[in-house]
PDB file of C-alpha atoms in Angstrom:
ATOM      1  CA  UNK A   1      12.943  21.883   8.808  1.00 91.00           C
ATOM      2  CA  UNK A   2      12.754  19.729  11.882  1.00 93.00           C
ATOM      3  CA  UNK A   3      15.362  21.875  13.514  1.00 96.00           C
ATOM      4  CA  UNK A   4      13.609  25.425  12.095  1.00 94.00           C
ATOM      5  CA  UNK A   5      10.622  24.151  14.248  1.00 94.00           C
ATOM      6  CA  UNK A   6      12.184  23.350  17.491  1.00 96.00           C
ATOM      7  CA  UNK A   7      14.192  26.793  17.754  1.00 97.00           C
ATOM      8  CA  UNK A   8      11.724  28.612  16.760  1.00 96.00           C
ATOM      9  CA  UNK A   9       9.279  27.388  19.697  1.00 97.00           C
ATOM     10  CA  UNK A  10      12.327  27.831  22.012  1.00 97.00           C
ATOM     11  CA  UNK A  11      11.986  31.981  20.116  1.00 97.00           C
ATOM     12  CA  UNK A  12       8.276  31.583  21.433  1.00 97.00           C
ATOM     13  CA  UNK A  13       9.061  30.298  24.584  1.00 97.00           C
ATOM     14  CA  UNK A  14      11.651  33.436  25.094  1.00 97.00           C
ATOM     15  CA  UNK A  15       9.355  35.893  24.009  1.00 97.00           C
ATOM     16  CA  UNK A  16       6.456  34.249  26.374  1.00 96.00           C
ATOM     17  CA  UNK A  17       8.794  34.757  29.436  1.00 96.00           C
ATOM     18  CA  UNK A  18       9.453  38.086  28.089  1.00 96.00           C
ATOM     19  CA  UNK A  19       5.286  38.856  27.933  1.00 95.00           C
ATOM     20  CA  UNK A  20       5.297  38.409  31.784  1.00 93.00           C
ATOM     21  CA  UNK A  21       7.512  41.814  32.353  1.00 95.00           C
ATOM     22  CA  UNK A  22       6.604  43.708  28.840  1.00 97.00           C
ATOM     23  CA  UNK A  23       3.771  45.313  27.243  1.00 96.00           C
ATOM     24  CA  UNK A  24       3.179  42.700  24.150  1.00 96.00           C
ATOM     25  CA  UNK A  25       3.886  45.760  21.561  1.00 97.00           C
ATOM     26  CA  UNK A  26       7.398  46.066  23.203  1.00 97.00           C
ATOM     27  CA  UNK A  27       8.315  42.521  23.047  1.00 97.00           C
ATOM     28  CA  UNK A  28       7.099  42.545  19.213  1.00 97.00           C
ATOM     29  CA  UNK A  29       9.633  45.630  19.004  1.00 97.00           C
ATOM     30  CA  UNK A  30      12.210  43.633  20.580  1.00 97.00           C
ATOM     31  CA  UNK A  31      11.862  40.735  18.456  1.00 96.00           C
ATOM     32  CA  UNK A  32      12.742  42.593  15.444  1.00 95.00           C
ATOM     33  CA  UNK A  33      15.701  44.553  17.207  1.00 97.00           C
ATOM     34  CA  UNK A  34      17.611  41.999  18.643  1.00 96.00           C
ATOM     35  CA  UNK A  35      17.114  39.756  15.252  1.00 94.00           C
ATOM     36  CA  UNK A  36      18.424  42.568  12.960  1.00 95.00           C
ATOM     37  CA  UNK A  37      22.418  42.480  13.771  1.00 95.00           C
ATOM     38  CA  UNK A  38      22.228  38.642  12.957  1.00 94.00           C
ATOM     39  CA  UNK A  39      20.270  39.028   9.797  1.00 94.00           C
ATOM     40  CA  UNK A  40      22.568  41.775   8.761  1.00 95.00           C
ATOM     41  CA  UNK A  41      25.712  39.545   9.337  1.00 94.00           C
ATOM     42  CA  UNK A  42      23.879  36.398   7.700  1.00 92.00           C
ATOM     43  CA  UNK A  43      23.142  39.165   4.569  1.00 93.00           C
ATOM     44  CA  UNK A  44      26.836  40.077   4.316  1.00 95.00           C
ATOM     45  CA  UNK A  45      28.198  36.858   4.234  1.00 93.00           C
ATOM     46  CA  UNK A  46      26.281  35.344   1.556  1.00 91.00           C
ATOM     47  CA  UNK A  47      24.442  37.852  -1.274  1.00 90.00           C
ATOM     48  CA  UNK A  48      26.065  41.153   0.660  1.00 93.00           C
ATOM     49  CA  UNK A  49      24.074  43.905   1.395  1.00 94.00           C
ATOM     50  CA  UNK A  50      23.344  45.697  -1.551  1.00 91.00           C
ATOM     51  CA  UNK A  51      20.707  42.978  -2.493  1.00 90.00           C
ATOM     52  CA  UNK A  52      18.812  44.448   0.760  1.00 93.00           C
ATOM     53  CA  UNK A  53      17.647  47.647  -0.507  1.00 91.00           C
ATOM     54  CA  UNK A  54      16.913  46.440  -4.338  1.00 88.00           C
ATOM     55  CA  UNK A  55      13.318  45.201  -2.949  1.00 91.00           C
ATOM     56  CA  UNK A  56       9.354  45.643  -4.255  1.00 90.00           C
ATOM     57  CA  UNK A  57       7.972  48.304  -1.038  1.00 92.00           C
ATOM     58  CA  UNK A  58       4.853  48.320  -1.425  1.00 93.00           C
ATOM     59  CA  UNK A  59       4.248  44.230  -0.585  1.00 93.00           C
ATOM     60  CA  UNK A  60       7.327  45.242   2.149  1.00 94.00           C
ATOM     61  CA  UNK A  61       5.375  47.983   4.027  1.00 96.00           C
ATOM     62  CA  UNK A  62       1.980  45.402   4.178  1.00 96.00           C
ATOM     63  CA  UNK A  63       4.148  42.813   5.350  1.00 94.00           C
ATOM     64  CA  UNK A  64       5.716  44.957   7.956  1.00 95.00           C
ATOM     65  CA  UNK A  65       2.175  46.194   9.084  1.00 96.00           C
ATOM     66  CA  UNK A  66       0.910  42.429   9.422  1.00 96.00           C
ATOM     67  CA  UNK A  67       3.477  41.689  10.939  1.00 95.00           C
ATOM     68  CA  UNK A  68       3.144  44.181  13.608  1.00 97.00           C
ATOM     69  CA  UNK A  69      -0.193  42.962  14.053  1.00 97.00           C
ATOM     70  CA  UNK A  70       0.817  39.335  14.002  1.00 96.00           C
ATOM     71  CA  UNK A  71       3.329  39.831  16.862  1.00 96.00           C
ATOM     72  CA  UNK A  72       1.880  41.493  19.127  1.00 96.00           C
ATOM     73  CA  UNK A  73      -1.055  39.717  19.333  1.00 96.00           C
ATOM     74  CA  UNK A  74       0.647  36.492  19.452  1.00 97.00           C
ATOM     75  CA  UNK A  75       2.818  37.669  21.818  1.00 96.00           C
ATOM     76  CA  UNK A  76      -0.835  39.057  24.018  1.00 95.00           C
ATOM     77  CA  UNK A  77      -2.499  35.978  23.529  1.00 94.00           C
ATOM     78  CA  UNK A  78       0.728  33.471  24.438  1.00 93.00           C
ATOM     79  CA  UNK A  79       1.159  35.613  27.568  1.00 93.00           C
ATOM     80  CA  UNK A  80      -2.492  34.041  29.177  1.00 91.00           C
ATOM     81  CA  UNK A  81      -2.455  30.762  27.570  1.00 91.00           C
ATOM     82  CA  UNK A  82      -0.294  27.582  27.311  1.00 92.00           C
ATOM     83  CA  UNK A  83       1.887  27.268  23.940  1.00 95.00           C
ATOM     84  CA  UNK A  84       0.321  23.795  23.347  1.00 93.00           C
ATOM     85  CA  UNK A  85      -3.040  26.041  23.310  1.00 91.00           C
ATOM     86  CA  UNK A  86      -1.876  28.893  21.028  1.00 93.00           C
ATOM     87  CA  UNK A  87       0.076  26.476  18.813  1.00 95.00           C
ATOM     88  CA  UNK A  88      -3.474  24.321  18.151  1.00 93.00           C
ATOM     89  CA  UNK A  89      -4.904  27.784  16.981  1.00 93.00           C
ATOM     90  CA  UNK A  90      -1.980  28.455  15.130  1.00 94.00           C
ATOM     91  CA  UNK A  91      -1.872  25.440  12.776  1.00 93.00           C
ATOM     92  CA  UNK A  92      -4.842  26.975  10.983  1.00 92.00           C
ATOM     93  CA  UNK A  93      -2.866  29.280   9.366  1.00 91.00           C
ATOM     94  CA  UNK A  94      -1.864  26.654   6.346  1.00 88.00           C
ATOM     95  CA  UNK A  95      -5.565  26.633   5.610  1.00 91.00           C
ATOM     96  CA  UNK A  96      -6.001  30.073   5.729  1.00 92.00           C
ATOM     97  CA  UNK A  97      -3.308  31.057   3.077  1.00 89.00           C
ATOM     98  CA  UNK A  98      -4.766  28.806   1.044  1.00 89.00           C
ATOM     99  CA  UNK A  99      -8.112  29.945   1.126  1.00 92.00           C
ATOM    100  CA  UNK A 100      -6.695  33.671   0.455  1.00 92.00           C
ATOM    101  CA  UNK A 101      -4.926  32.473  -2.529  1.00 87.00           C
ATOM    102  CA  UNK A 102      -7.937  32.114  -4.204  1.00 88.00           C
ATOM    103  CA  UNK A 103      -9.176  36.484  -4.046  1.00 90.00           C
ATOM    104  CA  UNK A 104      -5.472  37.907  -3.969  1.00 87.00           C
ATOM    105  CA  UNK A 105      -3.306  35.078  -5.997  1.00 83.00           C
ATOM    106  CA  UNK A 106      -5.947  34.079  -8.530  1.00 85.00           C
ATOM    107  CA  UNK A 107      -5.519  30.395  -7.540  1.00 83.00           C
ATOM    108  CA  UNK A 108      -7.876  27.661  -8.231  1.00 84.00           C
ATOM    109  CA  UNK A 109      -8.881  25.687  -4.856  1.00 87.00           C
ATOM    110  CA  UNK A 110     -11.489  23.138  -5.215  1.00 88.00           C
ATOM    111  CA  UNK A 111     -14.495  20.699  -3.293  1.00 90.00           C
ATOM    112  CA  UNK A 112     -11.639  18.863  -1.561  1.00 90.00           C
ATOM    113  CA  UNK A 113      -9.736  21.077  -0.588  1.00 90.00           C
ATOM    114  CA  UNK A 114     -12.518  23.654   0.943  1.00 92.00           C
ATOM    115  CA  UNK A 115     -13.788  21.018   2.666  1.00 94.00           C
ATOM    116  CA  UNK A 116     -10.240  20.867   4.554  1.00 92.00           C
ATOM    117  CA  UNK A 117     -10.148  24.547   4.941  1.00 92.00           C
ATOM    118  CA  UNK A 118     -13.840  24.523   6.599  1.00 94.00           C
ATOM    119  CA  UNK A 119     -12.975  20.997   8.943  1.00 94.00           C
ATOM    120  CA  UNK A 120      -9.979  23.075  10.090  1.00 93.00           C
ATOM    121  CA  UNK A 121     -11.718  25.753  11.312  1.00 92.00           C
ATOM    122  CA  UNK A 122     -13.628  23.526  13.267  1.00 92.00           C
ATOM    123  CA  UNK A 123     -10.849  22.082  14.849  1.00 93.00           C
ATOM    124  CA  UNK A 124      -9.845  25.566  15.911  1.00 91.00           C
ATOM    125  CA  UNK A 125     -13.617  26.335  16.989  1.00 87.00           C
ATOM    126  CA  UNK A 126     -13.311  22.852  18.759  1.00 89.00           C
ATOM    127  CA  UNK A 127     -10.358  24.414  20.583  1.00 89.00           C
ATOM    128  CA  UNK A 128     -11.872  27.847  21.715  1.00 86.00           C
ATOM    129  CA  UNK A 129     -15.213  26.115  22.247  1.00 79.00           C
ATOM    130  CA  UNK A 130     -17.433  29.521  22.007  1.00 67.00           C
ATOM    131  CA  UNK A 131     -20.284  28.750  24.426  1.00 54.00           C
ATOM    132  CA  UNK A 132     -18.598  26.239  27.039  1.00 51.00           C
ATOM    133  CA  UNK A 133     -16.052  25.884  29.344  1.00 49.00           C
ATOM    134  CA  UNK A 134     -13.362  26.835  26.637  1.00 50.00           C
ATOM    135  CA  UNK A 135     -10.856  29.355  25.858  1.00 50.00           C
ATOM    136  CA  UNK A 136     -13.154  31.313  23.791  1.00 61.00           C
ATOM    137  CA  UNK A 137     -11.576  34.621  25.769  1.00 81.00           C
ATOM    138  CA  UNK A 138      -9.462  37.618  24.389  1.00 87.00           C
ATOM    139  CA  UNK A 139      -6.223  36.115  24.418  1.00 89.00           C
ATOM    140  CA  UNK A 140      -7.736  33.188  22.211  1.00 90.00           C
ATOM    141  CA  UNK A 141      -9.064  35.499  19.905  1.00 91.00           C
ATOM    142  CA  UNK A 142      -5.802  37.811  19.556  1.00 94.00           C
ATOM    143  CA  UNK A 143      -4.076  34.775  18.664  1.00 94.00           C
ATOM    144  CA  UNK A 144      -7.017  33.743  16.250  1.00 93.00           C
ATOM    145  CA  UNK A 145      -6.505  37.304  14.492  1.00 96.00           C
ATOM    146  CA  UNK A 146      -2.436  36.875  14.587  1.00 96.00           C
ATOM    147  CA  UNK A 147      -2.965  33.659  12.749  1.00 95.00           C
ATOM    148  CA  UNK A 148      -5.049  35.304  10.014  1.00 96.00           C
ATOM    149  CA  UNK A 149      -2.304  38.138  10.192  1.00 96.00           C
ATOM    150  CA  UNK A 150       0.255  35.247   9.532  1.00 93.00           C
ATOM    151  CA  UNK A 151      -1.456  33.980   6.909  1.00 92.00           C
ATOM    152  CA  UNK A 152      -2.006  37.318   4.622  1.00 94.00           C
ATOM    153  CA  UNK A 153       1.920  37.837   5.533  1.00 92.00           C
ATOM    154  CA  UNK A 154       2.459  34.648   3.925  1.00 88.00           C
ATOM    155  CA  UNK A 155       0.550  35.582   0.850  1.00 90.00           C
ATOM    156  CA  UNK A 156       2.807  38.743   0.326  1.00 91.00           C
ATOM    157  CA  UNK A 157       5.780  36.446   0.876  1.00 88.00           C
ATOM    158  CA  UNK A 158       4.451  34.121  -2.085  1.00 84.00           C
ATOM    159  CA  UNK A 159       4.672  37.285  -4.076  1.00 87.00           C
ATOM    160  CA  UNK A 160       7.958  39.126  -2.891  1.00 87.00           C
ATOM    161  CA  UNK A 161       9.793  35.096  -3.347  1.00 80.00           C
ATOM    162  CA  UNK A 162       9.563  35.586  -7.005  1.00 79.00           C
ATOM    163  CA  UNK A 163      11.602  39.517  -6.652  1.00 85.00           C
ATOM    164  CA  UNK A 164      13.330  39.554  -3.847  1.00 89.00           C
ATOM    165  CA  UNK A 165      16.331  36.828  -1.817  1.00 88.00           C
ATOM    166  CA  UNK A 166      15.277  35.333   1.122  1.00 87.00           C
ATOM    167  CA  UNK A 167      17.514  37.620   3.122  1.00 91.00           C
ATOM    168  CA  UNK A 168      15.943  40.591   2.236  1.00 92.00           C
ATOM    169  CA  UNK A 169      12.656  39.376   3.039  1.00 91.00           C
ATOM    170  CA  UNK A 170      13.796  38.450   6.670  1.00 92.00           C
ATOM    171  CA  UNK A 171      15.984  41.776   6.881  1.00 94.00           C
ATOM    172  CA  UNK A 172      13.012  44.219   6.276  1.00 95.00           C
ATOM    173  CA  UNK A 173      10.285  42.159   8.120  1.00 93.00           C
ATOM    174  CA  UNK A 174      12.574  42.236  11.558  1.00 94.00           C
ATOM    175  CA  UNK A 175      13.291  45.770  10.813  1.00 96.00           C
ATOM    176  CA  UNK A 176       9.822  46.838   9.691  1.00 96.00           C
ATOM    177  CA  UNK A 177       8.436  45.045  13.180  1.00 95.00           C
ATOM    178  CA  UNK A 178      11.413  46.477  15.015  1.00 96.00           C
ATOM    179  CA  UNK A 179      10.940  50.487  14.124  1.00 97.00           C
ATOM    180  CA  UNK A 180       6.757  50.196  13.932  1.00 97.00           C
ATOM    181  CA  UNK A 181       6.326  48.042  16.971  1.00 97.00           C
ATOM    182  CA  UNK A 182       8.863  50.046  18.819  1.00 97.00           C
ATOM    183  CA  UNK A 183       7.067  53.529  17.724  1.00 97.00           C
ATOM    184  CA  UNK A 184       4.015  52.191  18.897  1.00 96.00           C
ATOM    185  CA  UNK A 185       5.467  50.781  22.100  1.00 97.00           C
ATOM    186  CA  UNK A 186       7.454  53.898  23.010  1.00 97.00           C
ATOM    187  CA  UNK A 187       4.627  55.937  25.141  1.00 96.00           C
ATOM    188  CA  UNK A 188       4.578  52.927  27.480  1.00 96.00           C
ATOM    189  CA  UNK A 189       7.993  51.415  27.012  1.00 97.00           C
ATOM    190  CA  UNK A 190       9.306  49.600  30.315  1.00 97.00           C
ATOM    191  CA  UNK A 191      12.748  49.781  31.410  1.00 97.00           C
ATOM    192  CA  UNK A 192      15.116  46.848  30.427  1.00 97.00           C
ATOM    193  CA  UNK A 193      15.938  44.620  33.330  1.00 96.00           C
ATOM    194  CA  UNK A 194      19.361  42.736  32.809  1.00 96.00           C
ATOM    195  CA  UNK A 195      18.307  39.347  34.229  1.00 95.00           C
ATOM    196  CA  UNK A 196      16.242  39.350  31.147  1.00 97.00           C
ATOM    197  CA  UNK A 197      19.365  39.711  28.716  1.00 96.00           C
ATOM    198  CA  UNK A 198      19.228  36.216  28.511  1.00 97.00           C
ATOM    199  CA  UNK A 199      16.025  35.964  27.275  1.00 97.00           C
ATOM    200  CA  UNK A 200      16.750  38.442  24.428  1.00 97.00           C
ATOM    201  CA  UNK A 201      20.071  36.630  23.645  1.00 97.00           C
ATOM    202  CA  UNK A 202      17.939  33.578  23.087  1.00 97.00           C
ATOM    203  CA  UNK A 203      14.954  35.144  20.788  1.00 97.00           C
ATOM    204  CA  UNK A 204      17.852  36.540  18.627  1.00 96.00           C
ATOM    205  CA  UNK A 205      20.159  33.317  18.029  1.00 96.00           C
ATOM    206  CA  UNK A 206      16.849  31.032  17.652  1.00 96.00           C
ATOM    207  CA  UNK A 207      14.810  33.646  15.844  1.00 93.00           C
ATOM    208  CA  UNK A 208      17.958  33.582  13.037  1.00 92.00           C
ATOM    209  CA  UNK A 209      19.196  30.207  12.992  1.00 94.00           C
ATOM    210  CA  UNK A 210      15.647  29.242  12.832  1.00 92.00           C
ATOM    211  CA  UNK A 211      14.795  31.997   9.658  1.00 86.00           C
ATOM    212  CA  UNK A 212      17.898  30.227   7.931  1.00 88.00           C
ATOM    213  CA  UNK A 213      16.985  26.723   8.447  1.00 90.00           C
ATOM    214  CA  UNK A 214      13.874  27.465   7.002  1.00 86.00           C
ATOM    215  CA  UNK A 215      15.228  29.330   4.086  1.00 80.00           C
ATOM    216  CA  UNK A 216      17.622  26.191   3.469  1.00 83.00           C
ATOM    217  CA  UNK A 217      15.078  23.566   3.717  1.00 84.00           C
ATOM    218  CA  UNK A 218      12.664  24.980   1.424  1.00 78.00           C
ATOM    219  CA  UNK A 219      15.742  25.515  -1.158  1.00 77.00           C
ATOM    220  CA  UNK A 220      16.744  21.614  -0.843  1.00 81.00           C
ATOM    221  CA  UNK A 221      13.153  20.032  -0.583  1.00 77.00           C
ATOM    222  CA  UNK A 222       9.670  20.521  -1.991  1.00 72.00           C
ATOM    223  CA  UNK A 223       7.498  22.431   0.152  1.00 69.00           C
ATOM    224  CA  UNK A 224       4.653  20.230   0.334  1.00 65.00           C
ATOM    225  CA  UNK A 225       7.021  17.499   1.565  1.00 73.00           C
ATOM    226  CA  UNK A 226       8.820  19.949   4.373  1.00 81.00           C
ATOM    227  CA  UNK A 227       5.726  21.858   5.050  1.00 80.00           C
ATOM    228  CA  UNK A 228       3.906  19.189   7.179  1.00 84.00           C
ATOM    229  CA  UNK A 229       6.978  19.124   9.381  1.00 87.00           C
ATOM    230  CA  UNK A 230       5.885  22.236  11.195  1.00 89.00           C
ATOM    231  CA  UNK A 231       3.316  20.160  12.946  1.00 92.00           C
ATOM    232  CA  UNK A 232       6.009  18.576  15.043  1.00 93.00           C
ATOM    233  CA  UNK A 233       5.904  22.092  16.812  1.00 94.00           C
ATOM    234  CA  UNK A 234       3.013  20.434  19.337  1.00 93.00           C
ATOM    235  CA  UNK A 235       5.707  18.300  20.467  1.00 93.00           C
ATOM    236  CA  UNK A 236       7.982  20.756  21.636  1.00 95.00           C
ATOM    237  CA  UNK A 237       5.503  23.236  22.990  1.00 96.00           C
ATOM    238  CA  UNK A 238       3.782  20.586  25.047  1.00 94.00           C
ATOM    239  CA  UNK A 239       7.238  19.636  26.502  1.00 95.00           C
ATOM    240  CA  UNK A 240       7.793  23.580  26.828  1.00 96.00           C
ATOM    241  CA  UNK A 241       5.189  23.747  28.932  1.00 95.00           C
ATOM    242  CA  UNK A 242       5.280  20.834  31.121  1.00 95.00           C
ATOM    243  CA  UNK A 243       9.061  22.142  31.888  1.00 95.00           C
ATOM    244  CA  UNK A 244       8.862  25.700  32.165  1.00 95.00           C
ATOM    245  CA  UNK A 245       4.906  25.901  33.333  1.00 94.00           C
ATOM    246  CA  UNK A 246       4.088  23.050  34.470  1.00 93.00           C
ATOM    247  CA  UNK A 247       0.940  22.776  32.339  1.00 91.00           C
ATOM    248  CA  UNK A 248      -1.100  20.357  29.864  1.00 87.00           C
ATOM    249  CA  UNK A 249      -3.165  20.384  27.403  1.00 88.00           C
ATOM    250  CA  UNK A 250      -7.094  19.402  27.975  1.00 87.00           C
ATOM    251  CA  UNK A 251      -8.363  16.857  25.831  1.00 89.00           C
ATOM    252  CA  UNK A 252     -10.639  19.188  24.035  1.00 88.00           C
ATOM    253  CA  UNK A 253      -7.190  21.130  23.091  1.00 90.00           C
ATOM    254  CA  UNK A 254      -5.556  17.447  21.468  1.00 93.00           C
ATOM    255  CA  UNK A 255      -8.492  16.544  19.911  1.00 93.00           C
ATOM    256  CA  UNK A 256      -8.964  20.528  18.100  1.00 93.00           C
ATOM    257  CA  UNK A 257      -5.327  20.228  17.533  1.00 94.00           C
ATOM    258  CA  UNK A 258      -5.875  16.970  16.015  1.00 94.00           C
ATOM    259  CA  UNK A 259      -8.712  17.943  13.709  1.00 95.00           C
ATOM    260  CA  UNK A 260      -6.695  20.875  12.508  1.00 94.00           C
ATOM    261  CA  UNK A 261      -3.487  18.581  11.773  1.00 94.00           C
ATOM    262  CA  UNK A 262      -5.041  16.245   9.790  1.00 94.00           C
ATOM    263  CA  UNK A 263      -7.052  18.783   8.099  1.00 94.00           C
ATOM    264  CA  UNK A 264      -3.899  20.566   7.281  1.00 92.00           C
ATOM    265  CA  UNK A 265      -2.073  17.369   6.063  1.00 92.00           C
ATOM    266  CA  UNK A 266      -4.518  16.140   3.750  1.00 92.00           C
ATOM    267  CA  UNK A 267      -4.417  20.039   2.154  1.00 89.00           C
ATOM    268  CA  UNK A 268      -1.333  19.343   1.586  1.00 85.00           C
ATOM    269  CA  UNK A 269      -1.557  16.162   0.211  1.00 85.00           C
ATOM    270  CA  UNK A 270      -4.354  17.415  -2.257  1.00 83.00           C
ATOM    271  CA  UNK A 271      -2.023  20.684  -3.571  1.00 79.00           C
ATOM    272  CA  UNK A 272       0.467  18.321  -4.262  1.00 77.00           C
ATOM    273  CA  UNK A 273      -1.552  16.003  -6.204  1.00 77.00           C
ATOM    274  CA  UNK A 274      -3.164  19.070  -7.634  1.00 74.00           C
ATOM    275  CA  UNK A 275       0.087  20.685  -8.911  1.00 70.00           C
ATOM    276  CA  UNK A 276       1.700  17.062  -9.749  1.00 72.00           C
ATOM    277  CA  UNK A 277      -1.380  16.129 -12.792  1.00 65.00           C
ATOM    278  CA  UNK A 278      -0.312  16.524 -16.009  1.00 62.00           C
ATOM    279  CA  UNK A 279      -1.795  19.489 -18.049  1.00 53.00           C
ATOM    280  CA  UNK A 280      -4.891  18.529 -20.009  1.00 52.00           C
ATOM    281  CA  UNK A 281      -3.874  17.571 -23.811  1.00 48.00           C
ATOM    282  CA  UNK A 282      -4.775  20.436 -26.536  1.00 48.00           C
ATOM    283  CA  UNK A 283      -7.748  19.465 -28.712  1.00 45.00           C
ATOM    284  CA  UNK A 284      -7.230  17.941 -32.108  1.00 47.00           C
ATOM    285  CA  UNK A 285      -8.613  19.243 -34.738  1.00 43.00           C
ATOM    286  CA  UNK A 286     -10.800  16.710 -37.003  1.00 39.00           C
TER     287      UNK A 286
END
């Protein structure tokens, strides 16, 4: 899980480079293209490829929608702002699939844990700070809406787990992104330049080993033990920035990360204690 998180930022960090030459819907497009041959190859060599087409569409297609929607207004949003900034937003997502699990999975979320789901989102408003000297602007607000695009595309892959292998799942998402993104993206699509083949090399190889390494570690561990790891993705895009942009975070953007961490954590703890209690006994009859 720890090494899922760190190439993935290095995916986010290729496709923020990227956002500086290409229109957001493009690099979205490009994501999914440039993931798909590796995907395919990952496919073949472990449940072959006939797995791949023996999938539930319906929960497919919405997925591929959000996350058409999720990338490219990630990938908008990450173009004007640090990715210790768009990270902080991001780590509301957690909350947010669990407060959607209630309407569309039927599942029971109590006091405690919507009081974690409400302090979150005020770590995240603590981030944007509508009213001050914040990043309340557009590109903090696309990646507000990509989050909650994230999070409904995590719902439908809480249903599709139960159908469909993990390689299928990752095979139709890329490609779903990679022909809607790229149909969108074609009226305005911008040249190639090679310098940038670099770039794409990187968001591929990342993009996949990272899409494995999360499929393996939620096979071998229990998710409410891995999930937190995905918070050590403020490490990395903090030292992603200070490298590559030569920027900070403010201390209004630690402490709304902060709030939105712990938040997050103790959600996590609470599920697990939640799903961990024994089943109440059936009443005896006197």
């Amino acid at each position: 899980m720890l090494f899922a998180v760190a190439v993935l930022c290095v995916m986010d960090a290729c496709m923020k480079q990227l956002a500086g030459h290409y229109p957001p819907m493009q690099v979205a497009a490009l994501r999914g293209m440039v993931g798909l041959p590796l995907v395919v190859a990952w496919a073949a060599a472990t449940t072959g490829l006939k797995p791949l087409f023996r999938v539930h569409w319906p929960l497919h297609l919405l997925r591929g929608v959000l996350g058409v929607l999720f990338l490219s207004c990630f990938v908008a949003g990450l173009r004007e702002l640090p990715m210790s900034t768009a990270y902080a937003i991001t780590f509301v997502g957690p909350l947010l699939v669990t407060a959607m699990a209630v309407p569309l999975l039927r599942e029971h979320v109590g006091p405690r844990r919507w009081t974690a789901i409400a302090v979150g989102i005020v770590g995240v408003l603590v981030v944007l700070r509508p009213g001050g000297e914040g990043v309340l602007t557009s590109a903090g607000l696309l990646v507000l809406f990509a989050t909650v695009c994230y999070a409904g595309s995590v719902v439908t892959v809480r249903m599709l787990a139960q159908r469909d292998s993990a390689q299928a799942l990752v095979f139709w998402f890329l490609g779903m992104v990679a022909v809607g993104a790229g149909l969108l993206a074609w009226p305005g699509w911008v040249p190639l330049r090679a310098a940038d083949a670099w770039l794409l090399g990187g968001i591929a190889v990342s993009g996949t080993l990272g899409q494995i390494a999360l499929t393996h570690a939620f096979r071998l561990g229990e998710a409410s033990l891995i999930a937190p790891l995905e918070y050590t993705a403020l490490v990395w895009v903090v030292l992603l920035d200070l490298v590559l942009w030569q920027a900070l975070p403010d201390g209004m953007t630690w402490l709304g990360a902060a709030i939105v961490v712990v938040s997050g954590l103790y959600l996590m703890r609470r599920e697990r204690v939640v799903r961990t209690r024994p089943a109440p006994a059936p009443a005896q009859d006197t």
